Each structure stands twice: as C-alpha cells, then as structure tokens.
GROMACS .gro file of C-alpha atoms in nm:
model
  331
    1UNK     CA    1  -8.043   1.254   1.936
    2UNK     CA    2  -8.290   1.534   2.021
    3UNK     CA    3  -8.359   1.630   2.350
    4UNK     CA    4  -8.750   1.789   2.392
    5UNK     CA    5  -8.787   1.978   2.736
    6UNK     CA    6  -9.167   1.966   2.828
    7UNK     CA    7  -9.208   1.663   2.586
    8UNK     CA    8  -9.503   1.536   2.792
    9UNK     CA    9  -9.671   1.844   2.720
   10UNK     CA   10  -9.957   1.961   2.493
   11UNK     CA   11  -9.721   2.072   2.178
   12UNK     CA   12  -9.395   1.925   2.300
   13UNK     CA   13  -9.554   1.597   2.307
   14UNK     CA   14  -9.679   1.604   1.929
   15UNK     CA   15  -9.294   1.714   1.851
   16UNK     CA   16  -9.174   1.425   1.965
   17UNK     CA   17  -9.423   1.224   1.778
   18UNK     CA   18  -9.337   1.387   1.448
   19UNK     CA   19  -8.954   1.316   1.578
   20UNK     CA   20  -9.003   0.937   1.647
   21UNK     CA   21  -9.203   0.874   1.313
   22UNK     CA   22  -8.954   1.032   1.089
   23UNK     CA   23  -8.685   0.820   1.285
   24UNK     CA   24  -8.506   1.035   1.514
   25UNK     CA   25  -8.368   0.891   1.857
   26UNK     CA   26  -8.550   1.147   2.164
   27UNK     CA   27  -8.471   1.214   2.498
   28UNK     CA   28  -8.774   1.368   2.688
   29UNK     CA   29  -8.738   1.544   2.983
   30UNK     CA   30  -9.015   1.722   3.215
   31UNK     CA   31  -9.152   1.733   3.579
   32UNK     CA   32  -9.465   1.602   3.520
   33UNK     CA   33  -9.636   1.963   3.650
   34UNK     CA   34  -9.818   1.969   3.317
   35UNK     CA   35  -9.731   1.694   3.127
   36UNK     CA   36  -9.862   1.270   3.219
   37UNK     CA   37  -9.696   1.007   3.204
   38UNK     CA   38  -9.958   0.859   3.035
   39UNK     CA   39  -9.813   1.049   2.732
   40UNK     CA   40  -9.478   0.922   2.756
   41UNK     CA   41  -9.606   0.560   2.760
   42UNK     CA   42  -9.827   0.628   2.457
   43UNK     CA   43  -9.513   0.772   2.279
   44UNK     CA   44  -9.271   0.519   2.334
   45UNK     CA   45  -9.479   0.305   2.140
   46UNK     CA   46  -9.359   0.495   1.850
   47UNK     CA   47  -8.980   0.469   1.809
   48UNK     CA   48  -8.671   0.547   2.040
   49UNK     CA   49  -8.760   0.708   2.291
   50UNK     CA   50  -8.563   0.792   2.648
   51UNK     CA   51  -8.738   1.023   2.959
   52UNK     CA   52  -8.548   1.219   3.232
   53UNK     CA   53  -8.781   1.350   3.530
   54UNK     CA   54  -8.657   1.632   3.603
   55UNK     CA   55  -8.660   2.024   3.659
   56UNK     CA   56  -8.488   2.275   3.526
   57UNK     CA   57  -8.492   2.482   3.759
   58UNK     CA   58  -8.204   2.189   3.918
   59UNK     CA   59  -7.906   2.259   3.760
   60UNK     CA   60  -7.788   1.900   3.843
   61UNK     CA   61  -8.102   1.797   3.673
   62UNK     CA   62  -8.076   1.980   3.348
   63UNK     CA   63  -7.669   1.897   3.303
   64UNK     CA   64  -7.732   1.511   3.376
   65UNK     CA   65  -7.916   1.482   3.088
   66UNK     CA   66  -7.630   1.583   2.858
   67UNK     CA   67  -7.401   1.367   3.078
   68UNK     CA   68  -7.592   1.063   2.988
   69UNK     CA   69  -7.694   1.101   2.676
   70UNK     CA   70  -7.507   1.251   2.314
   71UNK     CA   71  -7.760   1.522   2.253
   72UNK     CA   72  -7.716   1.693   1.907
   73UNK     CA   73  -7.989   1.951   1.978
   74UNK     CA   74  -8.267   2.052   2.189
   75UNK     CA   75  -8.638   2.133   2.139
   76UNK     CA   76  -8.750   2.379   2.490
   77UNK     CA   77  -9.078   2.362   2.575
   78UNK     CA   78  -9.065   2.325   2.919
   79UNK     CA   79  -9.267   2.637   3.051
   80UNK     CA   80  -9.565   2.771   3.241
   81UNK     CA   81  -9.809   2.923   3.020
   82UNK     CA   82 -10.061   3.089   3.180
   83UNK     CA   83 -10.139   3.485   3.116
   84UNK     CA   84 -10.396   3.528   3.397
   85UNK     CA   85 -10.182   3.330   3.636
   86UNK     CA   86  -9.846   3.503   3.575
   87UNK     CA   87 -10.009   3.783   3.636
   88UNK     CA   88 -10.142   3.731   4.008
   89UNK     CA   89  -9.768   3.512   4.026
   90UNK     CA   90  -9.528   3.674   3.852
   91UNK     CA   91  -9.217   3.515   4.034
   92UNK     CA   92  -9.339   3.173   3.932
   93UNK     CA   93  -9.300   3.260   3.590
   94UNK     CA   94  -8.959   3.436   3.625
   95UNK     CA   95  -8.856   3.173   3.809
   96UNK     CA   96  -8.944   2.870   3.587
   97UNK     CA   97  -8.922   3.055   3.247
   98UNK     CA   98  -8.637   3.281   3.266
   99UNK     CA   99  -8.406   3.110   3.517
  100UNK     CA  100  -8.481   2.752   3.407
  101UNK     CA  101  -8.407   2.843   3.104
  102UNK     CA  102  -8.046   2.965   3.211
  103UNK     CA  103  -7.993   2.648   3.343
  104UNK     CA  104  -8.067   2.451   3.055
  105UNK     CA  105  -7.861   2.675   2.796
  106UNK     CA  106  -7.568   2.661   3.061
  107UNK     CA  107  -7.611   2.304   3.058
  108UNK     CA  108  -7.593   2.285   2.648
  109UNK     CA  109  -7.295   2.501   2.643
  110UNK     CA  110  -7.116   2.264   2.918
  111UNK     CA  111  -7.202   2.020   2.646
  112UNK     CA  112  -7.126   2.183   2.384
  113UNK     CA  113  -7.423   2.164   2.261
  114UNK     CA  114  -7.510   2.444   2.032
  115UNK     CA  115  -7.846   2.412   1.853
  116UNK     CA  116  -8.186   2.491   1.991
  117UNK     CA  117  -8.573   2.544   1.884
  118UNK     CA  118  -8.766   2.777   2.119
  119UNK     CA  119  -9.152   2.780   2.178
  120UNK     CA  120  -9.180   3.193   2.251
  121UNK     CA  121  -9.530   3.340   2.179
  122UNK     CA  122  -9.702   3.635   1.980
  123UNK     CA  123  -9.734   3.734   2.356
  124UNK     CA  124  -9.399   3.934   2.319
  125UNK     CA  125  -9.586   4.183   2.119
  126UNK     CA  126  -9.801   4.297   2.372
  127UNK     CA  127 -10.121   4.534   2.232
  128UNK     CA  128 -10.058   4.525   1.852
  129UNK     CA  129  -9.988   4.851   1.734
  130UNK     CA  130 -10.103   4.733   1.364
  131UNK     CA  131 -10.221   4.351   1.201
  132UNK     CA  132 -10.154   4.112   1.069
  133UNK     CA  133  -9.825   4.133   1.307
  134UNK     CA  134  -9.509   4.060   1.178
  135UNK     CA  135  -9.133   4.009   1.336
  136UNK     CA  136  -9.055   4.372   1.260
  137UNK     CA  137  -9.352   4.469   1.528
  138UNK     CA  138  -9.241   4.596   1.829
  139UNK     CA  139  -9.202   4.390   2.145
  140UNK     CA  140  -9.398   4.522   2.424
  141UNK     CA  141  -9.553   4.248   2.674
  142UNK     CA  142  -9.872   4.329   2.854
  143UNK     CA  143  -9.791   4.057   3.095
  144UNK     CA  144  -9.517   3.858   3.350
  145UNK     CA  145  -9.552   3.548   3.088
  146UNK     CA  146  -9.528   3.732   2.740
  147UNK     CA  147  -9.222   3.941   2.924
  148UNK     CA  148  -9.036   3.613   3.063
  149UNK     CA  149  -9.035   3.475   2.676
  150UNK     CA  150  -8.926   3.797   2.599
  151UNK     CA  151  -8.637   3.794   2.843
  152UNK     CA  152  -8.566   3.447   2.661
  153UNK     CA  153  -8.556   3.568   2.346
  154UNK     CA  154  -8.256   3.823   2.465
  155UNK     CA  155  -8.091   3.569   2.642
  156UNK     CA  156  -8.054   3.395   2.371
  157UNK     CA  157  -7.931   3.695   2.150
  158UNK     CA  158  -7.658   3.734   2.413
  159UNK     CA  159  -7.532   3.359   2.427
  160UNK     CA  160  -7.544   3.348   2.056
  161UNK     CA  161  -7.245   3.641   2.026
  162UNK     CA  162  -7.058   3.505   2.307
  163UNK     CA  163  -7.081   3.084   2.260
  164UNK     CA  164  -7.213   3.043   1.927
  165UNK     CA  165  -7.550   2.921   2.049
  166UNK     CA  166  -7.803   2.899   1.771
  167UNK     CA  167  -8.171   2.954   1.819
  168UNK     CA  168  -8.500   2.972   1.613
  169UNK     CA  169  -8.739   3.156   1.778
  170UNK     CA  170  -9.097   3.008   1.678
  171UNK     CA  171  -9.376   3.278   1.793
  172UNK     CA  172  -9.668   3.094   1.818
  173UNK     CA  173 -10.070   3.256   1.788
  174UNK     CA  174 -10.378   3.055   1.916
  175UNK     CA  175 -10.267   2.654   1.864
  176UNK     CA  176 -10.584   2.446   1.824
  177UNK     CA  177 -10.634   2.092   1.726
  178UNK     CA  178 -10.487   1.718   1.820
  179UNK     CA  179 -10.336   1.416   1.650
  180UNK     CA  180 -10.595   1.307   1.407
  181UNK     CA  181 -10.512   0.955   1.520
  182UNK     CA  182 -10.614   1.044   1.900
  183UNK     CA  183 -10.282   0.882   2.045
  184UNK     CA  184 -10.252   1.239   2.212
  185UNK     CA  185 -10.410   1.564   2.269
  186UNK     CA  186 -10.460   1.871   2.491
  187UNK     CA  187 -10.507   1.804   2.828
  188UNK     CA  188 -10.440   2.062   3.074
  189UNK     CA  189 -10.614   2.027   3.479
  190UNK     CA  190 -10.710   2.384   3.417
  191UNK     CA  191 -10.805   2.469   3.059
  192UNK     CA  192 -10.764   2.812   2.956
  193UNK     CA  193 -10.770   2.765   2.564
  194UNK     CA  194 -11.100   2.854   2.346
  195UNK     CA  195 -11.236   2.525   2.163
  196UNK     CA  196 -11.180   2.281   2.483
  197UNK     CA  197 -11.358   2.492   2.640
  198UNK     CA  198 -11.643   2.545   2.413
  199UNK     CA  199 -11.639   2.131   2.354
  200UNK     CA  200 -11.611   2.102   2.747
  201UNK     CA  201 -11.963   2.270   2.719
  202UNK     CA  202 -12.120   1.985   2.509
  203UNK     CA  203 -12.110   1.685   2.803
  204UNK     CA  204 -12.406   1.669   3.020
  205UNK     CA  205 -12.184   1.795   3.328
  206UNK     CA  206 -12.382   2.132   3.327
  207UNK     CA  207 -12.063   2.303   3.201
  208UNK     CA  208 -12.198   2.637   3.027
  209UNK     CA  209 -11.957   2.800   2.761
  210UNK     CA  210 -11.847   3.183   2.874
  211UNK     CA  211 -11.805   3.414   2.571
  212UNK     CA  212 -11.626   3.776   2.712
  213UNK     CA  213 -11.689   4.056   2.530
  214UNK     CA  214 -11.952   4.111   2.269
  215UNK     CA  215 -11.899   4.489   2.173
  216UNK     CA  216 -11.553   4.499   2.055
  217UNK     CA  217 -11.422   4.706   1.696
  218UNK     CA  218 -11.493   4.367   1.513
  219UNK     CA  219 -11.667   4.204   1.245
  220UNK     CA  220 -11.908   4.038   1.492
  221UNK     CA  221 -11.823   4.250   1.841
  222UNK     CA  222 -11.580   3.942   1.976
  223UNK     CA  223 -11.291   3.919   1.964
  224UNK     CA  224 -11.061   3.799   1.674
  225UNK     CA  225 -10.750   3.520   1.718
  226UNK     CA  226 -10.540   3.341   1.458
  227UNK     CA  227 -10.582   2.963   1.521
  228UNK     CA  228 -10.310   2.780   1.373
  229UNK     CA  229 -10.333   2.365   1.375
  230UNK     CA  230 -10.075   2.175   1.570
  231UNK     CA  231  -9.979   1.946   1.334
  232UNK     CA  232  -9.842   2.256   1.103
  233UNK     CA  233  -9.722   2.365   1.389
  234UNK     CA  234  -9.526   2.089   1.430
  235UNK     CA  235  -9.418   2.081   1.073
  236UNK     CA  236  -9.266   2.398   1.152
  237UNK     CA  237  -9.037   2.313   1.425
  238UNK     CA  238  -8.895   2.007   1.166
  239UNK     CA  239  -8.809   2.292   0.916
  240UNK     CA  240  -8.688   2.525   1.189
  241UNK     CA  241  -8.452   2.227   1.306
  242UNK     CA  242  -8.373   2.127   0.966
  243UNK     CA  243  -8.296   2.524   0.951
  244UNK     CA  244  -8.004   2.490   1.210
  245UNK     CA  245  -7.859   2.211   1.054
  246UNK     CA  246  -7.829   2.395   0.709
  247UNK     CA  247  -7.778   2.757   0.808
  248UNK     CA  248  -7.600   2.720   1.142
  249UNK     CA  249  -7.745   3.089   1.207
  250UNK     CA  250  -8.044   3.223   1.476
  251UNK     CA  251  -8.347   3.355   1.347
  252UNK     CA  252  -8.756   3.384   1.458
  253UNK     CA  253  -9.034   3.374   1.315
  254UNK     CA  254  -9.418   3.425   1.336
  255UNK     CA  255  -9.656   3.086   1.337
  256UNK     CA  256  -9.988   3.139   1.232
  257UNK     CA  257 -10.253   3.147   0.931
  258UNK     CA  258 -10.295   3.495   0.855
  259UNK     CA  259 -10.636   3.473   0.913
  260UNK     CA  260 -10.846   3.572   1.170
  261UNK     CA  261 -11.173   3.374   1.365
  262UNK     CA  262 -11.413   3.568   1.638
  263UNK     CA  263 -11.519   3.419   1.907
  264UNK     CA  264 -11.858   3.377   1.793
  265UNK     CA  265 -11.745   3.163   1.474
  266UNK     CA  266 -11.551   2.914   1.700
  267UNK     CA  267 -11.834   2.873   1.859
  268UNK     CA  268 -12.069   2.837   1.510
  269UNK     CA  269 -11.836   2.593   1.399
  270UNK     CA  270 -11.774   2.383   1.755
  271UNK     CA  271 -12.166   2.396   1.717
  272UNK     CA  272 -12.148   2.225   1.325
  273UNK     CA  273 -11.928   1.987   1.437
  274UNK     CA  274 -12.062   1.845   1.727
  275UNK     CA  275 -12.406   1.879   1.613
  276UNK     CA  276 -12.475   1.991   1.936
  277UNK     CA  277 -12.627   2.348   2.060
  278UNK     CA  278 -12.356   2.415   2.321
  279UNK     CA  279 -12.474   2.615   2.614
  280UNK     CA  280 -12.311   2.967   2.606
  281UNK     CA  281 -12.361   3.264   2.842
  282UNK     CA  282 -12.263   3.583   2.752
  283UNK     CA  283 -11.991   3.761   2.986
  284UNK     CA  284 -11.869   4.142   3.002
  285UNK     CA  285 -11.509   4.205   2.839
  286UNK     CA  286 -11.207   4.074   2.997
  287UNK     CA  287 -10.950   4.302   3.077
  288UNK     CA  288 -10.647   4.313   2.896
  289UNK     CA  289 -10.765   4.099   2.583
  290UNK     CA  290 -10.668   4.320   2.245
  291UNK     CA  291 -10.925   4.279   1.997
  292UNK     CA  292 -10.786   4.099   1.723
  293UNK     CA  293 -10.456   3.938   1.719
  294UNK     CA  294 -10.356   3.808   1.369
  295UNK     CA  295 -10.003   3.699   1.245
  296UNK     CA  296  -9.810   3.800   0.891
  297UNK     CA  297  -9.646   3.440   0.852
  298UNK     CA  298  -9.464   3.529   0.484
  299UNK     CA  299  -9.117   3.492   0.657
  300UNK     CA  300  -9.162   3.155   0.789
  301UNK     CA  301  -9.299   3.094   0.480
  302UNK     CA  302  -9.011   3.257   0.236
  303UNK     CA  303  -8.736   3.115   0.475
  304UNK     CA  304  -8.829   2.797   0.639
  305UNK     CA  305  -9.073   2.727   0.314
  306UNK     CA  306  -9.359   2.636   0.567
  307UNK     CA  307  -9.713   2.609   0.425
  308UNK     CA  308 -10.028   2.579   0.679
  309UNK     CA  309 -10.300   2.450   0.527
  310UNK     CA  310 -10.539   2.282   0.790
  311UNK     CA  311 -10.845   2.477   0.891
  312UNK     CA  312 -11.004   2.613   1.180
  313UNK     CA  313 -11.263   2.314   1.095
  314UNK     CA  314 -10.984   2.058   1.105
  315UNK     CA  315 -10.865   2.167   1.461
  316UNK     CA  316 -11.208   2.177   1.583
  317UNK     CA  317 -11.254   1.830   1.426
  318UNK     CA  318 -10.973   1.645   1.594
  319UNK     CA  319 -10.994   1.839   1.910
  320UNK     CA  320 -11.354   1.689   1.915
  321UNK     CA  321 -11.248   1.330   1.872
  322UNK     CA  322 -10.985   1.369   2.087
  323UNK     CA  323 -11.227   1.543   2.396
  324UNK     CA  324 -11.439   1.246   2.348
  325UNK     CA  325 -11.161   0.996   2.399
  326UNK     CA  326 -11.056   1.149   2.714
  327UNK     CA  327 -11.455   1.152   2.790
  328UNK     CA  328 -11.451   0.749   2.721
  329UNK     CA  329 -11.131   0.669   2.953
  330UNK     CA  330 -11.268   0.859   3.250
  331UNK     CA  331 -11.602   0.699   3.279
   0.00000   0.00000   0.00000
C-alpha cells in the first residue's frame, strides 16, 4: 500500500491515478488547503483507494495513518509551493515544508517504514551558474521555498545514515499539462503557473494575459523555462518507486526535457491551440526571475531509464480541454 501526502493535489493527484490504474492499493492523505475533495471522489472511481484528512504539521495526524493502515512506502507531496508567497511568509513555508516534513519521516521510522519519493524542485539551484542544469550544479536557493526543499533534501541525507531511510529526490522544472481524459487537472484558487494563465486569458471574463520581461539575454527577450508534461512526470515517480524496490539506495534526479520555451512561444502556441488571439499586455521584468532555466535530464534517463516524449503542444492541449471543463461545471 502506498501512502501519497498531498494526493488531492495538482501532481500528487495524477500519482495516485497512475497508482490505482496499474493496481496498487493508496492511502491519500491531505488538508484540503490546496487539494478538493472533488478530486478524491473522482479518484476513487478508479481502484482502491483510502483518504486521511489530516496535517502534518499534527504529529498525531501523520503517525495515525501508519497505525491504521500497512504502508509499504510513501509518495510526499504535501507542500506549499509558492515562490512569491514564501517570500513575503517565510515561516509558513518553514513551518509546513520543513517541520511537516519531520513529522511525517518520524512517523515512517515509528513504522518502520523506510521508502520514500520526494517532490523537491530545480528551485534548490537558485540563479544557474551554467544550463542545461544538472545534479552536479550547485545548490543555492534564491528563495524561503527553494531553501525549505533544500533543507528537505538534507534531512533526508541525515535520516538515511542514521535509520536507513531511502529517498529519491525528483527535481522538478516547469510541469504543464492534465490527464488527457479530463478526470483531473490543475486547479489552484490562485494560479501562479504560465499556460493557465495564458488560457485563463481566452474566456470573455476580461482577464488580460501579463507577459514580464521582454529584454532579457534570450532568443526572443523573454524568458526561457523547461516545461515538462505531467503524465511523464508521473511516469517518473513509478520508475523512481520501482527504483527503491530494486536498489534499496537514495538518489535524485533532474525532471525535465532539456529543452527550453520563451515566454512568447507559450503564448504562440496557447494562441494555435485555442484558435483564439489571447489578450496580452506587456509588463516590466520581475525581479528575481533568471533568464532561462533548462534541465540536463541524462541521469534520470541512464538510471531510472525515463524517456519524456510529450510536447510543449501536448501540455498546452490537455491543459486546454481540461480549463474548459472546469469552465463548463462552473456555469
């Protein structure tokens, strides 16, 4: 049985669906903050599936779950996310990331409980001092969120030479995209990611899309990301799992395409999708965004033998379809 912290969440949530349909028995657990319920009904539909509310930041909370149920390893999502906001609330972050965290590895090691797959970022690189990044690159967060990861990461380093605890580290770039069959998607109260936002642009709400920064040292002045699908995503927390289960060892890797997209061709190709000419107003740099952030994935690919292949047109596409669902249930 796997146990998926932050299961009702944007990524967690298409974990578990991956889980259920290759036939694994999953125990969700999350607060709601983020996640709906509304997911955890639609997943259910879809194989064995148990939910704890809870918080990790409850000790109780996080070591009933492994009192009731015989977990044989965990999937952590559970996390805020939010570089701006960790920022202007850095304690927050600390607080949820780093100490809820504690709890829930306490709790596996209670359990004995010794396996788990961690969502960390590329944000533990801070300002890239060379791309495409790879896991050798230093680790130098610009920010509270990218730092509490970070913290994470070391944790984990630390409970590994004194209980045995085994971790994959999966260091994710820009995730775009949504289950192709629209059972679930992204859908965060306050959207901070690119193409929802340019797609949030194409309803009739008046919504105009803000592009920051048109004069950076790039191939079209804006700036460059590394969108990487979340269905290989997902595909790449199954091998990382499978990983534990056949090496018994911790390791991390880098999760993305290895190539790059401005701005400004998100936007050309949210445009060819929808058909639409999406409203766009043109905004002065933000601070603190690097100019182009691009992973070197050739050790998740030599180790885990993980192979992206979706495109930044196949995110775009089922991000689309899924924005228009969510459209269609709240009229």
């Amino acid at each position: 049985m796997i146990l998926v912290t932050g299961g009702a969440g944007y990524i967690g949530s298409h974990c578990v669906l991956e889980l259920l349909k290759c036939g694994n028995e999953v125990v969700v657990f999350d607060n709601f903050i983020t996640g709906h319920a509304s997911t955890i009904e639609t997943l259910s539909k879809f194989g064995k599936l148990e939910f704890v509310k809870g918080d990790l930041q409850n000790l109780d909370d996080s070591k009933s779950v492994f009192e009731q149920y015989k977990i044989d390893a965990v999937m952590h999502f559970a996390a805020f996310s939010q570089v701006g906001e960790s920022v202007k609330d850095p304690q927050k972050y600390y607080y949820n990331n780093v100490y809820g965290t504690l709890n829930l590895l306490n709790a596996m090691i209670s359990a004995g409980v010794k396996k788990i797959v961690f969502s960390s970022t590329a944000a533990t690189y801070g300002e890239p001092e060379y791309v495409p990044i790879d896991e050798n690159h230093p680790q130098n967060p610009i920010n509270p969120y990218g730092s509490s990861k970070l913290m994470v990461e070391k944790i984990m380093d630390d409970y590994d030479k004194a209980y045995g605890l085994k971790s994959v580290r999966l260091r994710y770039f820009n995730v775009a995209g949504a289950d192709p069959d629209c059972n679930i998607g992204e859908n965060h109260s306050i959207e901070t990611h690119l193409i929802p936002n340019i797609l949030n642009s194409t309803s009739n709400s008046g919504k105009v899309f803000e592009m920051y920064g048109q004069d950076y040292d790039t191939k079209d002045g804006t700036c460059v990301r590394d969108y990487i699908n979340i269905e290989d995503l997902v595909s790449a927390h199954m091998l990382a799992l499978k990983y534990l289960d056949d090496k018994n060892e911790t390791n991390f890797f880098n999760l993305g395409t290895t190539d790059g997209n401005s701005v400004k061709e998100v936007f050309e190709v949210c445009e060819k999708v929808t058909g639409k000419n999406i409203p766009v107003k043109k905004m002065p740099r933000r601070e603190g965004d690097p100019a182009t952030l691009i992973a070197d994935n050739k050790k998740a690919k030599k180790i885990l033998g993980w192979n992206p292949h979706r495109t930044l047109q196949d995110s775009v596409q089922t991000a689309y379809k899924w924005a228009q669902h969510l459209n269609c249930n709240k009229s």
